[in-house]
XYZ file of C-alpha atoms in Angstrom:
434
model
C 45.994 9.205 157.474
C 43.066 10.532 159.502
C 44.109 12.205 162.711
C 41.765 12.272 165.702
C 40.017 15.480 166.638
C 41.178 17.084 169.822
C 38.414 15.666 172.069
C 36.402 18.836 171.908
C 39.275 20.977 173.157
C 40.101 23.873 170.828
C 43.608 24.000 169.484
C 44.478 27.592 170.318
C 48.240 27.268 170.113
C 49.653 30.256 168.249
C 51.095 29.730 164.807
C 54.258 31.432 163.694
C 54.512 30.940 159.938
C 51.066 31.932 158.759
C 50.796 34.471 155.996
C 48.948 37.618 157.062
C 45.381 38.353 156.116
C 45.133 40.079 152.768
C 42.195 41.973 151.331
C 41.407 41.074 147.705
C 37.921 42.607 147.433
C 35.682 44.587 149.778
C 34.528 42.316 152.623
C 36.792 39.500 151.390
C 39.935 38.418 153.216
C 42.320 35.552 152.670
C 44.730 33.646 154.901
C 47.119 30.750 154.445
C 47.516 28.692 157.621
C 50.680 27.080 158.872
C 49.693 23.656 157.541
C 48.931 24.979 154.052
C 45.149 25.450 154.273
C 43.948 28.448 152.282
C 41.079 30.248 154.015
C 38.843 32.764 152.226
C 36.270 34.740 154.220
C 33.527 36.900 152.708
C 31.777 38.724 155.540
C 28.100 39.328 154.794
C 25.956 40.342 157.756
C 22.728 40.613 155.741
C 21.340 37.221 156.754
C 21.961 34.900 159.692
C 23.507 32.251 157.446
C 27.007 30.899 156.852
C 27.803 28.895 153.736
C 31.084 27.068 153.258
C 32.855 25.326 150.414
C 35.795 23.022 151.145
C 37.790 22.226 148.001
C 40.557 19.630 147.678
C 42.670 20.567 144.681
C 42.991 18.104 141.798
C 41.217 15.410 143.810
C 38.373 14.940 141.339
C 38.124 12.688 138.319
C 41.325 14.235 136.962
C 43.207 12.151 139.548
C 41.802 8.818 138.350
C 43.398 6.161 136.217
C 41.099 4.677 133.600
C 40.739 1.323 135.377
C 39.639 3.247 138.491
C 37.271 5.673 136.759
C 34.466 6.675 139.103
C 36.631 6.453 142.228
C 36.241 10.115 143.203
C 32.479 9.974 142.664
C 32.107 6.812 144.755
C 34.219 8.394 147.484
C 31.908 11.410 147.532
C 28.855 9.158 147.807
C 30.219 7.213 150.793
C 32.375 9.690 152.707
C 29.432 11.215 154.609
C 28.107 7.765 155.612
C 30.270 7.227 158.683
C 33.371 8.198 160.643
C 35.509 6.502 163.266
C 33.035 7.747 165.907
C 29.740 8.305 164.082
C 27.421 6.167 161.983
C 25.585 7.378 158.900
C 22.448 7.771 161.037
C 24.337 9.764 163.658
C 25.599 12.161 160.994
C 22.183 12.522 159.370
C 20.519 13.255 162.721
C 23.106 15.904 163.633
C 22.581 17.688 160.315
C 18.820 17.357 159.995
C 18.030 18.172 163.631
C 19.072 21.780 163.056
C 17.998 22.095 159.419
C 21.566 22.398 158.130
C 22.912 21.216 154.789
C 26.054 19.117 154.332
C 27.187 17.225 151.264
C 30.105 16.018 149.176
C 30.673 16.000 145.438
C 33.426 14.948 143.045
C 33.906 17.446 140.238
C 36.175 17.046 137.238
C 39.168 18.905 138.703
C 38.526 18.907 142.456
C 36.663 17.305 145.361
C 34.128 19.465 147.202
C 32.304 19.545 150.538
C 29.406 21.962 150.970
C 28.078 23.258 154.278
C 25.218 25.653 155.047
C 23.743 26.541 158.429
C 22.597 29.384 160.637
C 25.496 31.210 162.238
C 24.858 29.876 165.754
C 25.162 26.263 164.598
C 28.180 26.774 162.364
C 30.868 25.812 164.964
C 29.162 22.460 165.661
C 28.638 21.722 161.968
C 32.243 22.664 161.210
C 33.469 20.140 163.782
C 31.239 17.494 162.252
C 32.528 18.259 158.772
C 36.124 18.151 160.010
C 35.544 14.699 161.441
C 34.071 13.510 158.144
C 36.973 15.011 156.184
C 39.680 13.606 158.439
C 38.273 10.337 159.786
C 35.830 8.715 157.355
C 35.220 5.018 157.967
C 33.875 4.032 154.526
C 31.534 1.299 155.853
C 31.646 -1.768 153.637
C 27.855 -2.002 153.375
C 27.631 1.631 152.251
C 30.376 1.127 149.666
C 28.508 -1.841 148.209
C 25.188 0.013 148.146
C 26.570 3.159 146.507
C 28.522 1.107 143.981
C 25.305 -0.629 142.879
C 23.477 2.702 142.691
C 26.277 4.182 140.601
C 26.139 1.305 138.133
C 22.375 1.820 137.870
C 22.976 5.503 137.113
C 25.501 4.611 134.421
C 22.982 2.270 132.798
C 20.293 4.932 133.050
C 22.533 7.424 131.255
C 22.998 4.915 128.460
C 19.263 5.239 127.760
C 19.427 9.029 127.335
C 20.402 10.081 123.778
C 22.098 13.309 124.844
C 24.323 11.528 127.372
C 25.103 8.785 124.862
C 26.203 11.387 122.304
C 28.249 13.319 124.848
C 30.004 10.220 126.194
C 30.835 9.159 122.647
C 32.195 12.618 121.832
C 34.231 12.707 125.036
C 35.853 9.388 124.177
C 36.630 10.605 120.663
C 38.280 13.789 121.872
C 40.158 12.602 124.961
C 40.919 8.908 124.610
C 42.717 7.712 127.755
C 42.826 11.168 129.315
C 40.685 11.390 132.520
C 38.337 13.785 130.690
C 37.472 10.969 128.291
C 34.990 9.275 130.619
C 32.004 10.278 132.750
C 32.584 11.238 136.391
C 30.466 8.221 137.268
C 33.043 5.952 135.639
C 32.166 2.882 133.597
C 30.308 -0.247 134.616
C 33.494 -2.291 134.496
C 35.639 0.194 136.433
C 33.063 0.836 139.174
C 32.408 -2.879 139.599
C 36.069 -3.347 140.554
C 36.278 -0.517 143.109
C 36.775 -1.588 146.729
C 36.703 -0.021 150.161
C 40.508 -0.114 150.097
C 40.513 1.972 146.914
C 38.437 4.647 148.654
C 40.703 4.604 151.690
C 43.792 4.949 149.513
C 42.240 7.813 147.536
C 41.404 9.596 150.783
C 44.853 9.064 152.263
C 46.518 10.347 149.108
C 44.503 13.450 148.219
C 42.889 14.675 151.427
C 45.605 16.759 153.048
C 45.654 20.297 154.451
C 48.110 21.714 151.944
C 45.597 20.901 149.171
C 42.561 22.314 150.977
C 40.836 25.607 150.122
C 38.130 26.715 152.565
C 35.774 29.465 151.393
C 33.245 30.880 153.869
C 30.571 33.485 153.228
C 27.959 34.904 155.575
C 27.549 36.285 159.058
C 31.069 35.596 160.235
C 34.059 37.857 160.771
C 37.525 36.956 159.511
C 38.869 36.700 163.065
C 36.100 34.316 164.102
C 36.585 32.237 160.968
C 40.328 31.931 161.564
C 39.754 30.890 165.183
C 37.194 28.235 164.256
C 39.267 26.783 161.422
C 42.327 26.612 163.684
C 40.265 24.802 166.306
C 39.259 21.944 164.021
C 42.036 21.836 161.405
C 45.035 23.529 163.053
C 46.596 20.279 164.312
C 46.272 18.566 160.910
C 49.801 18.220 159.557
C 50.633 18.156 155.878
C 52.475 15.005 154.758
C 56.076 15.440 153.730
C 55.662 13.354 150.577
C 54.485 15.234 147.475
C 51.323 14.281 145.657
C 51.814 11.932 142.703
C 52.257 14.012 139.576
C 49.661 13.006 136.980
C 50.844 12.027 133.532
C 48.280 12.956 130.914
C 48.384 11.926 127.260
C 49.079 14.770 124.863
C 45.859 16.213 123.485
C 45.845 17.004 119.784
C 42.812 17.653 117.622
C 42.225 14.726 115.269
C 38.557 15.081 114.305
C 36.498 12.169 113.074
C 32.876 11.034 113.061
C 31.214 8.407 115.227
C 27.579 7.388 115.365
C 25.380 5.159 117.494
C 22.019 3.747 116.452
C 19.383 3.756 119.196
C 15.635 3.346 119.532
C 14.929 7.067 119.791
C 12.390 9.485 118.353
C 14.926 12.222 117.665
C 18.524 12.436 116.584
C 21.278 14.134 118.570
C 23.933 15.927 116.544
C 26.938 17.062 118.567
C 30.066 18.858 117.342
C 33.132 19.110 119.559
C 36.250 21.285 119.284
C 39.294 21.011 121.517
C 39.486 24.283 123.441
C 41.937 25.480 126.048
C 42.558 25.408 129.789
C 41.249 28.027 132.187
C 44.644 29.684 132.676
C 44.973 30.557 128.970
C 44.256 34.093 127.793
C 41.919 32.660 125.130
C 39.613 31.140 127.767
C 37.445 34.275 128.322
C 37.105 34.725 124.553
C 35.824 31.163 124.113
C 33.403 31.752 127.004
C 32.066 34.796 125.197
C 31.771 32.891 121.906
C 29.864 30.130 123.677
C 27.473 32.702 125.156
C 26.904 34.317 121.755
C 26.296 31.002 120.013
C 24.188 29.029 122.417
C 23.175 30.777 125.634
C 19.424 31.388 125.815
C 16.531 32.134 123.488
C 18.313 35.089 121.883
C 21.463 33.130 121.029
C 22.628 32.792 117.437
C 21.998 29.035 117.199
C 18.520 29.262 118.696
C 17.410 32.117 116.474
C 18.924 30.877 113.210
C 18.431 27.111 113.470
C 15.316 26.763 115.572
C 13.253 29.906 115.126
C 14.034 30.700 111.481
C 14.630 27.256 110.019
C 12.691 24.990 112.374
C 15.470 22.413 112.520
C 15.848 21.953 116.243
C 13.877 20.659 119.194
C 16.792 21.811 121.298
C 19.985 23.601 120.284
C 22.777 25.143 122.332
C 26.504 25.460 122.978
C 28.591 25.110 126.099
C 32.220 25.422 127.108
C 33.125 24.138 130.587
C 35.954 25.479 132.735
C 38.813 22.998 133.105
C 42.399 22.749 134.326
C 43.241 20.879 131.118
C 41.988 21.830 127.618
C 38.193 21.829 127.731
C 35.749 20.764 125.000
C 33.809 23.440 123.123
C 30.471 21.826 122.252
C 27.543 22.697 119.999
C 24.604 20.329 119.758
C 21.113 19.921 118.377
C 18.184 17.604 118.927
C 16.400 17.237 115.604
C 14.130 15.022 113.542
C 15.988 12.097 111.915
C 15.131 13.385 108.436
C 16.989 16.628 109.225
C 20.304 15.092 110.308
C 22.412 16.182 107.337
C 21.063 19.718 107.194
C 21.422 19.986 110.995
C 25.091 19.006 110.809
C 25.660 21.554 108.052
C 23.786 24.228 110.003
C 25.860 23.772 113.144
C 29.107 23.666 111.152
C 28.227 26.799 109.201
C 27.281 28.827 112.272
C 30.549 27.993 114.006
C 32.569 28.527 110.836
C 30.952 31.934 110.367
C 32.787 33.112 113.493
C 36.093 32.509 111.714
C 35.035 34.435 108.622
C 32.602 37.203 109.587
C 33.431 39.794 112.204
C 30.663 40.255 114.755
C 28.900 43.579 114.623
C 29.268 45.937 117.567
C 25.674 45.204 118.522
C 26.224 41.425 118.457
C 29.450 41.709 120.425
C 28.049 44.047 123.056
C 24.904 41.963 123.401
C 26.952 38.839 124.141
C 29.082 40.738 126.671
C 26.021 42.142 128.430
C 24.435 38.710 128.644
C 27.565 36.975 129.953
C 28.463 39.653 132.497
C 24.841 40.014 133.604
C 24.485 36.298 134.245
C 27.879 36.311 135.948
C 26.732 39.048 138.349
C 23.464 37.229 139.084
C 25.512 34.150 139.980
C 27.023 35.935 142.970
C 23.900 36.856 144.937
C 23.799 34.260 147.711
C 26.347 33.252 150.324
C 26.581 29.808 148.730
C 27.360 31.319 145.330
C 29.972 33.678 146.785
C 31.699 30.897 148.701
C 31.639 28.736 145.584
C 33.059 31.177 143.066
C 35.925 32.557 145.156
C 36.943 29.140 146.441
C 36.667 27.725 142.930
C 38.992 30.359 141.466
C 41.556 29.713 144.189
C 41.296 25.955 143.658
C 41.894 26.312 139.913
C 45.047 28.336 140.608
C 43.565 31.607 139.362
C 43.386 33.335 142.787
C 40.385 35.297 144.019
C 41.442 38.321 141.974
C 40.280 36.454 138.875
C 36.731 37.527 139.667
C 37.707 41.048 138.622
C 40.211 39.962 135.961
C 37.636 37.814 134.133
C 35.142 40.656 133.883
C 37.826 43.030 132.645
C 38.983 40.469 130.069
C 35.434 40.049 128.721
C 34.975 43.817 128.436
C 38.165 44.085 126.346
C 37.302 41.382 123.788
C 37.072 42.781 120.260
C 35.542 41.459 117.069
C 39.032 40.903 115.680
C 39.961 38.852 118.740
C 36.943 36.616 118.256
C 37.958 36.018 114.644
C 41.486 35.134 115.753
C 40.421 32.735 118.506
C 37.712 31.103 116.388
C 40.281 30.397 113.662
C 42.645 28.935 116.264
C 40.211 26.502 117.923
C 36.949 26.191 115.987
C 38.144 24.738 112.718
C 37.468 21.039 112.126
C 35.039 19.473 114.619
C 34.593 16.006 115.993
C 31.108 14.735 115.209
C 29.051 12.531 117.499
C 25.697 11.329 116.219
C 22.929 9.330 117.900
C 20.072 8.405 115.588
C 17.312 5.851 115.105
C 17.692 2.954 112.690
């Protein structure tokens, strides 16, 4: 699928069907190119840096079949190790010689390239990234090496009680759904992956009409548009549609599973099937997660660790997903405390369905969540990430404002309603010593 770059000659041919630049936020502009690429530009002249995020929609682990689990991750590990013209050493020298940063990562719902450099070097680094994106060679030796390293990582995770508990819980909740397995895959699935699998994955999911480019830093929208046209403007979108994934229906059917390991502490993990990011209940569950398990002032930390001394570690988290995400509470505790730890976690979550939060509790959770959210948008890398991420998830860049407004409007009654809807009967994953 990879098309050659234009031999260093910029493609300056005018386009006729591009959507006009639109302003979503101050200093932020957005453009959709002729070939379907979405470009977001956040101009920030404060520092001589440009950070970029290049997202391919739904090209993460969500695109994998179970017998090919780990394919997106392996692709991300190898894709920067060679192109049709450059070796892995050539690429490394080009990046390191100017102190730039360039990497690839496979997330749950998308595939991501990251780029960071001083403004003067950005055009050269952009051309290099475009060549990696469009013409990777996937050297056989690199595929074999990264496959072995991945299998080692999988085995290493199997020695970590938290990861063992989380993998077990994930399998309980999601079964054959792509969310039911680690992004690394399994030993058996990774062992079967080939160079041809990586090539096919690239040819299928790397296409301009699935690409979101988010740039932040010392760059104007006009300059950004010109540079992106130079390196990606001649990349044509295929006429065939992407394969439509068929996911198993997710229904909550809680049960308990436990694994016995040689460990000094037990891991107790409760999981509830939440919702997808485009649901109106998503911000409410984010706020509940913050209240329960975010930081030293969170409800779980104060009640179960500080007051009762049950936990070495206790928290809650609720990831952002295109499909229904898991709402997790967990605790690391002494083996003798397992039963009371399970009851403590259950009771604290159940309390949200029965007792309305006080105004002080509610406002405290909002302040914490919105404060941390604001602090997560301080650097060019963070700005490029969050706006590109929202666009990639189908929420559009306006969701930055919409999310904050939604959090501010959450009431105690709404938390009761949402908690009763999702946080009823949990799955239980337990890792304990003999």
